[in-house]
XYZ file of C-alpha atoms in Angstrom:
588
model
C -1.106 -22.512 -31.466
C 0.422 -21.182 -28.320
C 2.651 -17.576 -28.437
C 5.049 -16.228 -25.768
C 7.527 -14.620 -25.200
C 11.288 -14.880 -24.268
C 11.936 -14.305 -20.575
C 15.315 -15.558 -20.503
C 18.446 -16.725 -22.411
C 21.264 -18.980 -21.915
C 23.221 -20.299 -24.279
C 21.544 -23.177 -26.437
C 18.566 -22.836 -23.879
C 15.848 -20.756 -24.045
C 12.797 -19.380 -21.165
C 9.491 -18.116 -22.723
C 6.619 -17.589 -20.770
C 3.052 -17.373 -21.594
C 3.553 -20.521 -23.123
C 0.371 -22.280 -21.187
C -0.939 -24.446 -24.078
C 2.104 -25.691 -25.410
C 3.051 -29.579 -24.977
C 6.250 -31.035 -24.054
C 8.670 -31.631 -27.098
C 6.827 -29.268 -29.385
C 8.958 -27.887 -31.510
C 8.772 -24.053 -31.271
C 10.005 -20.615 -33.687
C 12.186 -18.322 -31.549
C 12.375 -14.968 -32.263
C 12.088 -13.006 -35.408
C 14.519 -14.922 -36.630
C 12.411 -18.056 -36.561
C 15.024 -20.058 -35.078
C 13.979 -23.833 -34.647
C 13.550 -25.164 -31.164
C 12.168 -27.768 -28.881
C 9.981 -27.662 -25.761
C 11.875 -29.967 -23.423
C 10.441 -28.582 -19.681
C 7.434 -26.917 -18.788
C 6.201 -25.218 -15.323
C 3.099 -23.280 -15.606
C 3.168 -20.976 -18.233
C 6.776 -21.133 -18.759
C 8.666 -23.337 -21.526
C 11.782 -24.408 -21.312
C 12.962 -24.653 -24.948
C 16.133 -25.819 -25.978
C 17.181 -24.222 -29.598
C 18.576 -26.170 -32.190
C 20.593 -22.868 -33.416
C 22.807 -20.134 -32.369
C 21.370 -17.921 -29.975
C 23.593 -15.027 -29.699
C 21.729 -11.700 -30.150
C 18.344 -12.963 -28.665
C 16.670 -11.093 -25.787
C 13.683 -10.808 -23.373
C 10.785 -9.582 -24.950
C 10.801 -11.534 -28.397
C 8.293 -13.773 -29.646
C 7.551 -17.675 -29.684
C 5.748 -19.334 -31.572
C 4.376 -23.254 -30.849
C 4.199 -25.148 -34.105
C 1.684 -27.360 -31.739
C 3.502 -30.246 -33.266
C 6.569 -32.664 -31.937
C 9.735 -32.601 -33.876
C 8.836 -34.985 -37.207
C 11.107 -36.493 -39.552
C 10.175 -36.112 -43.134
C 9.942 -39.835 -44.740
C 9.444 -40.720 -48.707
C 11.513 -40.897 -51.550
C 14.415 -38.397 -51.646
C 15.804 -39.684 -48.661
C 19.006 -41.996 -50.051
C 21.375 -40.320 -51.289
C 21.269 -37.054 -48.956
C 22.725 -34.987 -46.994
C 21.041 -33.502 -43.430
C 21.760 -31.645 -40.572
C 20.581 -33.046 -37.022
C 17.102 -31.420 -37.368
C 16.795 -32.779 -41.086
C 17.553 -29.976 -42.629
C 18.920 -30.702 -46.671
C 21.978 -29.180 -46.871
C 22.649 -29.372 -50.504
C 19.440 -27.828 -51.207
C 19.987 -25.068 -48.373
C 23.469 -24.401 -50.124
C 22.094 -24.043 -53.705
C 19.340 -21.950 -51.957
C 21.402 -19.357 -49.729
C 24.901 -20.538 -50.486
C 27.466 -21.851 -48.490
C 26.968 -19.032 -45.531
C 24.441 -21.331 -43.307
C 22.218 -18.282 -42.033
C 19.885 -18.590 -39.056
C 16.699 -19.655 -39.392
C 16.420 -20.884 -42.593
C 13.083 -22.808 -43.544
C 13.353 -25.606 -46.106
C 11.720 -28.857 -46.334
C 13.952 -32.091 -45.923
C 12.594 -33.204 -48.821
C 12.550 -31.762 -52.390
C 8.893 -30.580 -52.912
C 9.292 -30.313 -57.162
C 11.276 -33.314 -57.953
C 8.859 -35.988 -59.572
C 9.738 -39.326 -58.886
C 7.973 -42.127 -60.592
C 5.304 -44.527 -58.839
C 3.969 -48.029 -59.806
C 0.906 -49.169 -57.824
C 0.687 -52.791 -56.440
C -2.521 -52.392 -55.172
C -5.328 -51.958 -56.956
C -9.056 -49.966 -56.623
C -11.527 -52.055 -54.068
C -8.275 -53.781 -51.725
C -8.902 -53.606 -48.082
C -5.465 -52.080 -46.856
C -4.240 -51.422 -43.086
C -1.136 -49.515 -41.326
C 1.816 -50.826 -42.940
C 0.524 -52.300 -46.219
C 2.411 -51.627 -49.726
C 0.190 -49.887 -52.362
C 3.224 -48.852 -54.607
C 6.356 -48.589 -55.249
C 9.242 -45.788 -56.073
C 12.634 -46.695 -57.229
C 14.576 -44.158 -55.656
C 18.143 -44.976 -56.776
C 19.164 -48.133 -59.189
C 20.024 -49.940 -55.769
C 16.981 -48.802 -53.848
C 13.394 -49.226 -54.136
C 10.914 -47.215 -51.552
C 7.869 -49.058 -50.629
C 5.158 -46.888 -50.285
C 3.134 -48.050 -47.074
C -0.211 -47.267 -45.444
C 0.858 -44.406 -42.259
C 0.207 -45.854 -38.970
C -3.487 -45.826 -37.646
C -5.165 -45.584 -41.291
C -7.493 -48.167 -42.469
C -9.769 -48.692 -45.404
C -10.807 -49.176 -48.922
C -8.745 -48.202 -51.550
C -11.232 -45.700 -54.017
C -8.811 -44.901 -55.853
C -4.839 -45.581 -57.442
C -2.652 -44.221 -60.608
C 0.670 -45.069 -61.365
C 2.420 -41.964 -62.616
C 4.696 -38.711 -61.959
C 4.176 -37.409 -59.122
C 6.026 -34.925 -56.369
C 6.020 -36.368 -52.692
C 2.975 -34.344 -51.779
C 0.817 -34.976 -54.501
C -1.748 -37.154 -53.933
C -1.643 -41.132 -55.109
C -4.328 -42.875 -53.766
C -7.683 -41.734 -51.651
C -8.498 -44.114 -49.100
C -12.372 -44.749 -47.999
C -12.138 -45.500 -44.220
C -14.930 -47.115 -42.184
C -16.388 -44.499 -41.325
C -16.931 -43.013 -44.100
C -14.461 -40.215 -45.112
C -12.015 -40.771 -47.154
C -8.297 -39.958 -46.395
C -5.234 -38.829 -49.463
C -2.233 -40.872 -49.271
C 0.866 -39.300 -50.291
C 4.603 -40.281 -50.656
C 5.255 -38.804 -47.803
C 4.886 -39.363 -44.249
C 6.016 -37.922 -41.092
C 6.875 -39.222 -37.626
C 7.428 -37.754 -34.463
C 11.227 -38.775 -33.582
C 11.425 -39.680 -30.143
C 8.732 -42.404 -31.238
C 9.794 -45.762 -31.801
C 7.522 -46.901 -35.383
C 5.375 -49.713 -34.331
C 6.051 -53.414 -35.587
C 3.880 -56.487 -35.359
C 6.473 -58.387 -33.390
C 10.162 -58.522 -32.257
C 12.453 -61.393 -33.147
C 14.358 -63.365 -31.941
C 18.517 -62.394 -32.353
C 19.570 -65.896 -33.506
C 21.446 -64.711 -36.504
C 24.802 -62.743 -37.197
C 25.079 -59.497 -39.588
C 27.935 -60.913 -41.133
C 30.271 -58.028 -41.697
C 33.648 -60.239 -43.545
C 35.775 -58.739 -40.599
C 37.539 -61.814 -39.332
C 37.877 -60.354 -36.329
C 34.214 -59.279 -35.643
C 32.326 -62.460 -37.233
C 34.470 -65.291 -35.911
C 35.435 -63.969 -32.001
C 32.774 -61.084 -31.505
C 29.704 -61.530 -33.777
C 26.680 -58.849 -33.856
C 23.374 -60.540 -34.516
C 21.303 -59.356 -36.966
C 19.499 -56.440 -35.437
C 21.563 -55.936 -32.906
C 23.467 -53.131 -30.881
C 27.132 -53.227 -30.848
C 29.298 -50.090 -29.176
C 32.849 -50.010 -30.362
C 34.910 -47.616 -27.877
C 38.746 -46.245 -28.505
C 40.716 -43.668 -28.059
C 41.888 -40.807 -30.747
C 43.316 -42.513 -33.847
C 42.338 -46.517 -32.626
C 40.357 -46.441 -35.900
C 36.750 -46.316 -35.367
C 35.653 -44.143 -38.343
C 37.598 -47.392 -40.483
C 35.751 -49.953 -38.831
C 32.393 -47.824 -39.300
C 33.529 -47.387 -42.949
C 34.398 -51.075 -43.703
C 31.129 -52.203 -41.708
C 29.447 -49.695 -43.907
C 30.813 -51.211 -46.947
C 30.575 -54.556 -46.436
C 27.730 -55.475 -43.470
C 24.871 -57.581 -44.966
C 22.964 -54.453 -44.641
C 20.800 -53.076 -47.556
C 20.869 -49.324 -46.363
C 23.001 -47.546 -44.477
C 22.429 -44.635 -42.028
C 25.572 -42.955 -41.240
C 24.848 -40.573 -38.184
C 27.963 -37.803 -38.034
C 27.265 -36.904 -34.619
C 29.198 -33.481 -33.209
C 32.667 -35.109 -34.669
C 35.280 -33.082 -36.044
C 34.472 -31.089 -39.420
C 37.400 -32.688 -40.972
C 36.040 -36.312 -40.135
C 32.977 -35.826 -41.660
C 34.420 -34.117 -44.437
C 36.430 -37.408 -44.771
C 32.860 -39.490 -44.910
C 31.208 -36.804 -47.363
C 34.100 -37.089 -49.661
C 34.926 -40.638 -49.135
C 31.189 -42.232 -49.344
C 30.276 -40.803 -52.733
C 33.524 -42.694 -54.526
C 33.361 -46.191 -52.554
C 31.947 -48.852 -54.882
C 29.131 -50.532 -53.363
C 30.803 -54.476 -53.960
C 27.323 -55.877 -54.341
C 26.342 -53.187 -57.075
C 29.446 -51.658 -58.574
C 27.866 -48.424 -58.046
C 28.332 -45.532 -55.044
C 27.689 -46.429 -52.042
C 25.825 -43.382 -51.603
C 23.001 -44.517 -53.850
C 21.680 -46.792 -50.276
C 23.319 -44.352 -47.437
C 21.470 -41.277 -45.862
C 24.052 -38.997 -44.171
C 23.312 -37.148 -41.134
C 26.056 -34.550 -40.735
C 26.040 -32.949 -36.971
C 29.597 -31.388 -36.287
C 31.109 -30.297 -33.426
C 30.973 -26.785 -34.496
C 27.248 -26.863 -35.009
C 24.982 -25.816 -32.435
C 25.324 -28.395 -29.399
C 21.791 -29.263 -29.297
C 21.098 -30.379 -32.518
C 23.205 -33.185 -31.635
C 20.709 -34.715 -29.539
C 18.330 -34.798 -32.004
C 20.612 -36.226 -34.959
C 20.561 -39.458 -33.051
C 16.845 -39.368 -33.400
C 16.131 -38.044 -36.909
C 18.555 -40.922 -37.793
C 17.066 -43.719 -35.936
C 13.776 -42.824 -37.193
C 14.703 -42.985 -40.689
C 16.396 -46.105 -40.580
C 13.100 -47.344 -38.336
C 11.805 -46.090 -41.764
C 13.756 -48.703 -44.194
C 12.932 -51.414 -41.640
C 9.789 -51.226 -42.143
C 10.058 -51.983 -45.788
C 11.796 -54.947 -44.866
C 15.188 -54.022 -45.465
C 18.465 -54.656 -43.291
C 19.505 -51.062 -42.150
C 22.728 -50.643 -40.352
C 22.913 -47.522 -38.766
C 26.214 -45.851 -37.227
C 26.151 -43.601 -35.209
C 29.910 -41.555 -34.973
C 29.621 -41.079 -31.734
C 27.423 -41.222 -28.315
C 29.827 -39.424 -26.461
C 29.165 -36.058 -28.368
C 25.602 -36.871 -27.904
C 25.885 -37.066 -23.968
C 28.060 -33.941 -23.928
C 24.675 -32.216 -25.375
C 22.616 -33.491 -22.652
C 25.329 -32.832 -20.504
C 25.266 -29.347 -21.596
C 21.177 -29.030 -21.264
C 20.632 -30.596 -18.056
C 23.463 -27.931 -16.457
C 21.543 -25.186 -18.429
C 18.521 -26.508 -16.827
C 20.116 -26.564 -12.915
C 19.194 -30.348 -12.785
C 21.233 -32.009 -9.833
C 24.223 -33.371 -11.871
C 25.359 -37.114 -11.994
C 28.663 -38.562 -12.044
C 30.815 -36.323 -13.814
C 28.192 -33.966 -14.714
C 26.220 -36.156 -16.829
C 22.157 -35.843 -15.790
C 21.533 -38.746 -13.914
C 19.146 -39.953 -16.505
C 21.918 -40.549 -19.231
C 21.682 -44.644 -18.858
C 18.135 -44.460 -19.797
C 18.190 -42.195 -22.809
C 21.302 -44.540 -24.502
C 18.812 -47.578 -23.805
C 15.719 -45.930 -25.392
C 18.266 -45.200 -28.327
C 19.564 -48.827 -28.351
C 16.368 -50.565 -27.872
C 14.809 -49.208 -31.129
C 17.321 -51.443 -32.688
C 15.887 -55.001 -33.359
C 14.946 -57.851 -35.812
C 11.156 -57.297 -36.779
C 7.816 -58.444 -38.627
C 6.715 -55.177 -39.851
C 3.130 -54.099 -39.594
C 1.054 -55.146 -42.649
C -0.858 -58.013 -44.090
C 2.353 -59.206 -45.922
C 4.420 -59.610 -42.965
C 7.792 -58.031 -44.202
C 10.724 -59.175 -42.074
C 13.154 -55.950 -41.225
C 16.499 -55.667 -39.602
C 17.568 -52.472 -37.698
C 21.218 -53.115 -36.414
C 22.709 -50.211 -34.311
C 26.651 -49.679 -33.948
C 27.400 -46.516 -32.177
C 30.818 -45.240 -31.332
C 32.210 -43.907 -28.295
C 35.001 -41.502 -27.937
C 35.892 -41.739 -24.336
C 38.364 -39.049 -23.206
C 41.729 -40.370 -23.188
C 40.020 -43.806 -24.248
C 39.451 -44.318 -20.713
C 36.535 -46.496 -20.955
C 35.317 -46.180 -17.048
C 33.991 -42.731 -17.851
C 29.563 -42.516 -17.284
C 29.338 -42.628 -21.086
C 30.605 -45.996 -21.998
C 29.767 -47.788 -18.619
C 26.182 -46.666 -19.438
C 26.462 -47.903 -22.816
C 28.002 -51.385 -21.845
C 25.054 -52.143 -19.761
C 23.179 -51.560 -22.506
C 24.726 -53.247 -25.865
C 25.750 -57.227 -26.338
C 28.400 -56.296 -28.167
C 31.508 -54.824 -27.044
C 34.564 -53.781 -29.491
C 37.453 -52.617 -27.667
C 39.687 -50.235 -30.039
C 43.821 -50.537 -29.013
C 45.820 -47.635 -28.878
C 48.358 -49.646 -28.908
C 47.415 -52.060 -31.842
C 46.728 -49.196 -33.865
C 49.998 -47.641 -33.137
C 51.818 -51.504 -33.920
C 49.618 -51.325 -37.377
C 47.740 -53.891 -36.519
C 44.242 -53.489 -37.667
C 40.775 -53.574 -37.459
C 42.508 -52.647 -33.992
C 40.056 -54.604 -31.955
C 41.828 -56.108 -28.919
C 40.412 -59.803 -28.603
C 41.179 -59.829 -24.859
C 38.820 -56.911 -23.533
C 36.181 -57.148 -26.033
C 32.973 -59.621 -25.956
C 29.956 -60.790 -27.779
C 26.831 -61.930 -25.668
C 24.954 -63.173 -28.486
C 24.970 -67.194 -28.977
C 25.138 -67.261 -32.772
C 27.361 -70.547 -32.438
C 24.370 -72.603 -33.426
C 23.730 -70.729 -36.836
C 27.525 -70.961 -37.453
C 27.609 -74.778 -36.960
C 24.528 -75.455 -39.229
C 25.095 -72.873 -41.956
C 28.935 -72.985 -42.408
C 30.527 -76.223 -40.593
C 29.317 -78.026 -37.311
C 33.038 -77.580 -35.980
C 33.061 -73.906 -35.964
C 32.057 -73.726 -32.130
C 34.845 -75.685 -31.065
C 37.055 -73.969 -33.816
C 36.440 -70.505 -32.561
C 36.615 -71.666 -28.509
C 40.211 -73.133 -29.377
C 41.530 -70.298 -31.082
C 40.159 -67.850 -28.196
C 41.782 -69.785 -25.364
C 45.482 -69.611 -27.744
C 45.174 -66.251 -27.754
C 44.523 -65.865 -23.645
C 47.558 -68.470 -23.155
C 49.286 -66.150 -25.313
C 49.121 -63.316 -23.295
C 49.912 -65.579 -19.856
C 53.025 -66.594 -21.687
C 53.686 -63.360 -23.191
C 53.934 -62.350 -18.970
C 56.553 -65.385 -17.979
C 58.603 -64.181 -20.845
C 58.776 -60.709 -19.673
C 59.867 -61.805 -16.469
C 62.311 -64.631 -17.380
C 62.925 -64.936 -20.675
C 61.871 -67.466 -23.585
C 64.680 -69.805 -22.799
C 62.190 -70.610 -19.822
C 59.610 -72.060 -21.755
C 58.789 -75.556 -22.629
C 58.968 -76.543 -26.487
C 55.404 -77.120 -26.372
C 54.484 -73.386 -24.736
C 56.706 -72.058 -27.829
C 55.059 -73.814 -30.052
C 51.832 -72.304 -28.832
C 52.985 -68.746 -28.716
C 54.314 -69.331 -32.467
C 51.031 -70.697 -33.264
C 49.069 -67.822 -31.501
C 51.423 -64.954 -32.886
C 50.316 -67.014 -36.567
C 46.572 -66.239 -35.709
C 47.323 -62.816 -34.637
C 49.354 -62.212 -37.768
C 47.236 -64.009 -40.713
C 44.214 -64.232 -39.395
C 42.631 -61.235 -37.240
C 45.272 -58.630 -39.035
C 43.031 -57.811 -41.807
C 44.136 -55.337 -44.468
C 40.711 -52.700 -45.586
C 42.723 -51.797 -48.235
C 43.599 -55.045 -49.994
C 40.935 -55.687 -52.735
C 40.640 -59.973 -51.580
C 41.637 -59.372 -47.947
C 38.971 -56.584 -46.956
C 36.495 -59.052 -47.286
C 36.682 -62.513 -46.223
C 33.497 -64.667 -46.710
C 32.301 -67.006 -43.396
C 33.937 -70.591 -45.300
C 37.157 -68.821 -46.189
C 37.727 -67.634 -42.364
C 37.152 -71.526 -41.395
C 39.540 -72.646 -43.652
C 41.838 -69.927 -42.256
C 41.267 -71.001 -38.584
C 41.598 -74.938 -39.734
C 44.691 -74.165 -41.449
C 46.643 -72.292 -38.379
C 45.371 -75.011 -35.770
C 45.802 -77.967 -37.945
C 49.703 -76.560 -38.131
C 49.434 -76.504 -34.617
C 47.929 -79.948 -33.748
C 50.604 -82.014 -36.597
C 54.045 -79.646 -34.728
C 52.548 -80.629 -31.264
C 52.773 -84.901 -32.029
C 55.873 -84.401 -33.897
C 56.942 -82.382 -31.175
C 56.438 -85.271 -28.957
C 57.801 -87.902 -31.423
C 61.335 -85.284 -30.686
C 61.505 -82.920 -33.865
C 63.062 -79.753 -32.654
C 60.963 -77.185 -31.469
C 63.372 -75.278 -34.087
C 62.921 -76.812 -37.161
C 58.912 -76.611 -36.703
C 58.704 -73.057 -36.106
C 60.832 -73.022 -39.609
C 58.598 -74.709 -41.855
C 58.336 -73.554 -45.213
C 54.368 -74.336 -45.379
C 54.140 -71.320 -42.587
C 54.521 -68.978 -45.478
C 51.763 -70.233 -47.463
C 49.410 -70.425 -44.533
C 50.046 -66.662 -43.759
C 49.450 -65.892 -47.753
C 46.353 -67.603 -47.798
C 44.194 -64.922 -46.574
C 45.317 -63.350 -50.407
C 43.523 -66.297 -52.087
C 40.807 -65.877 -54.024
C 37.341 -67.237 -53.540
C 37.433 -69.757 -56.415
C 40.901 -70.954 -55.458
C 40.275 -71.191 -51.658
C 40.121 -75.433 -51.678
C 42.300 -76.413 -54.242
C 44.668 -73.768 -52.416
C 43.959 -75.558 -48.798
C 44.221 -78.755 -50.069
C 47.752 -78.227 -51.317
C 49.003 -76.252 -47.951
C 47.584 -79.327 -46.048
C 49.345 -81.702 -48.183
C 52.752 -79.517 -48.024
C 52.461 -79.728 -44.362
C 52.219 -83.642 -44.077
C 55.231 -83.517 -46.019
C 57.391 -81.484 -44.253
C 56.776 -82.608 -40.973
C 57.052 -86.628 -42.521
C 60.658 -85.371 -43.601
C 61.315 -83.970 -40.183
C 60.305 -87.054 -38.491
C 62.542 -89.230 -40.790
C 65.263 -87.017 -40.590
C 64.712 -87.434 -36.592
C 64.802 -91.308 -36.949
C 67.944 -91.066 -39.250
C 69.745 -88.868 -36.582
């Protein structure tokens, strides 16, 4: 265990020297105080150590102390359901501890050491087990159960197994390994966080994380396991589209990173999280989400390492063979603290101040993310999709943050200032924002072969919208052809009932893939019947008019077991009305 001793401060960052057998991203105690920190630079004997706490009041000549260990994440039961800090600090049990005054320094494990939660072994005295394995089971909430799994780079006999009581240090099973000593296995493990977890193999993304966001699963999909960045200015709505992907993403756990945002946002999410009914369950939706809370008035650095400590926890759940969605609120805050660092550190600054190796620390973030086989003899299959959002100043989105990011992610939501201020929401805008994952083939075989073409149609009405929209601006809508009115009624229809979705409606905040391709077949098939009675010379007036209209912009309110008889009888409506226009037309 190496000791120094402080040479210099500034700010977040700290100078010790003496510091000669100390290894990068150690994670150090500064001061008296014992104020958490992190090697992050060494020359010589000197460490450069950035602190995850206030440093005001520090000087030259105080100790530090090397824990001789990398910053570890605390993993077992306990985990769902809580509260941390960006160094994984619980701060429920900190408050009931020392009250609500956070003090400096304060040292208590992530997770509880005296709760006893119940395990039931599923392997038994005699099995050959390896990294990864399942030899019991905890159910940690009535939603989740923890597998408890063999740590990485143990192998061996199991000698021996209880099911029973026990606190997450206690020991559950001894392991003989081959060469001959035997090793305790615990719930709980721990894992250095800048450390992707190993997996057996990395799949292919071939299949969406269906969210029930019209918007998001029919024009800009995320595969399952994959990394999506959704960008917007102040008040665009990205914490509601990271609550309503939250709530409703094919995702068994959640890992909601709070990441230096406003102390009134997460607020919002602490208060919010514990009363949302899970839909699946009927119960909280806390009882599957781990909340990292990291606000802006928090010490900058810790920010950096929320990103981590979250990751690796949802790495965690993967492992299991869960679907973890993880959100991360937002990357910019996280670059500011690297920002912040690498000036500290006098490193030759990159555009806008960023360090110049900002692009390569979002990718290691983002390619953690990923569809897997976990390690094990069972094989578990795991998803780990990553959704981080990015606050770009003045949502100006050519700023070093979210170019970086862009080159990185598939998936690209585009938050509208100006949607959002028109009401319309989620305020994605459909003609900046893109999806570079081919899912079309999983969306033809497991919900109707003529989505593809569905989805292609309705994208190109909504860029001859906006051409149109530009003609009219400059000359009017007297200038258009019946037929180019016909299309900007039927685009303004899928603009209106289909990708305005309301979060707050019980039916409409969800809509299930079949429902959204009766929705698109309804709008188009409106379309395609006003377009040859347009040609057989209805008025373009009396089309736009139709009564059906109504019922196709209501249908979004049906529910599930009404959805066919309901689009039956709009189709049928709409044969009738535009036979009755056409006769009226031969009358005339």
């Amino acid at each position: 265990m190496s000791k120094g001793t402080i040479k210099k401060v500034a700010g977040p960052l700290v100078v010790a020297e003496g510091m000669r057998d100390a290894n990068m991203f150690d994670v150090v105690r500064v001061s008296e105080q014992r104020l958490i920190g992190e090697i992050i630079e060494i020359h010589g004997d000197q460490a450069s150590i950035q602190v995850y706490e206030e440093t005001s009041g520090l000087g030259p000549g105080e100790p530090v102390e090397s824990t001789g260990a990398p910053l570890s994440v605390e993993l077992g039961p306990g985990l769902i359901g809580s509260i941390f800090d960006g160094i994984q600090r619980p701060l429920v049990d900190i408050m009931e501890a020392i009250g609500t005054n956070l003090k400096r320094g304060v040292e208590i494990p992530s997770l509880n050491r005296n709760t006893k939660w119940h395990f039931v072994a599923t392997a038994s005295v005699g099995d050959e087990v390896e990294a990864g394995d399942v030899i019991g089971t905890v159910a940690e909430t009535d939603i989740v159960t923890q597998k408890i799994m063999i740590p990485n780079g143990v192998k061996g006999t199991i000698q021996s197994i209880q099911e029973g009581d026990y606190t997450v240090t206690d020991t559950v099973a001894v392991l003989r390994k081959e060469d001959g000593t035997t090793e305790n296995i615990t719930l709980l493990q721990k894992w250095p966080v800048r450390i992707g977890r190993p997996y057996k193999q990395k799949l292919s993304p071939d299949m969406p994380l269906v969210t029930g966001q019209r918007v998001i699963d029919t024009l800009f999909p995320i595969a399952k396991g994959g990394v999506a960045a959704v960008p917007g200015p102040f008040g665009s709505g990205k914490t509601v589209v990271q609550h309503q992907l939250a709530k409703w993403a094919e995702a068994d756990i959640v890992v909601y990173i709070g990441c230096g945002e406003r102390g009134n946002e997460m607020t919002d999410v602490l208060n919010e999280f514990p009363e949302l009914k899970d839909p699946k369950t009927g119960k909280s939706l806390m009882e599957r989400t781990v909340l990292i809370a990291n606000t802006s008035d928090m010490p900058v650095a810790a920010r950096e390492a929320s990103i981590y400590v979250g990751i690796t926890i949802a790495e965690y759940f993967r492992d299991m063979g869960y679907s973890v969605a993880l959100m991360a609120d937002s990357t910019s805050r996280w670059a500011e603290a690297l920002r912040e660092m690498s000036g500290r550190l006098e490193e030759m600054p990159g555009e806008e101040g960023y360090p110049a190796y900002l692009a390569s620390r979002l990718a290691q973030f983002y390619e953690r993310a990923g569809r897997v086989i976990a390690l094990g003899k069972e094989g578990r299959e795991g998803a780990l999709s990553a959704i981080g959002a990015v606050s770009p100043p003045g949502g100006d989105i050519s700023e070093p943050v979210s170019q970086a990011t862009l080159r990185i992610v598939k998936v690209f939501w585009s938050l509208d200032a100006n949607l959002a201020y028109r009401r319309h929401f989620p305020a994605i805008n459909w003609l900046t924002s893109y999806s570079l994952y081919n899912l079309g083939k999983w969306f033809n075989a497991n919900v109707n072969e003529k989505w593809v073409d569905l989805r292609a149609r309705v994208m190109k009405m909504l860029n001859d919208e906006a051409e149109l929209e530009e003609i009219v601006k400059l000359v009017g809508m007297d200038a258009l052809s019946a037929p180019d009115r016909l299309k900007l009624e039927a685009a303004r229809s899928i603009r209106e009932d289909y990708l305005h979705q309301d979060a707050f409606h019980e039916v409409d905040t969800y809509t299930d893939l079949h429902k959204q391709y009766l929705m698109m077949e309804l709008v188009l098939h409106y379309y395609d019947m006003s377009l040859e009675a347009l040609g057989k010379g209805v008025p373009i007036d009396s089309l736009v008019k139709l009564a059906v209209r109504e019922s196709i912009g209501r249908f979004k309110y049906v529910t599930m077991d009404k959805l066919d008889a309901e689009c039956e009888d709009i189709l049928q409506n709409m044969q009738i009305e535009i036979d009755q226009l056409l006769k009226k037309g031969e009358e005339a």
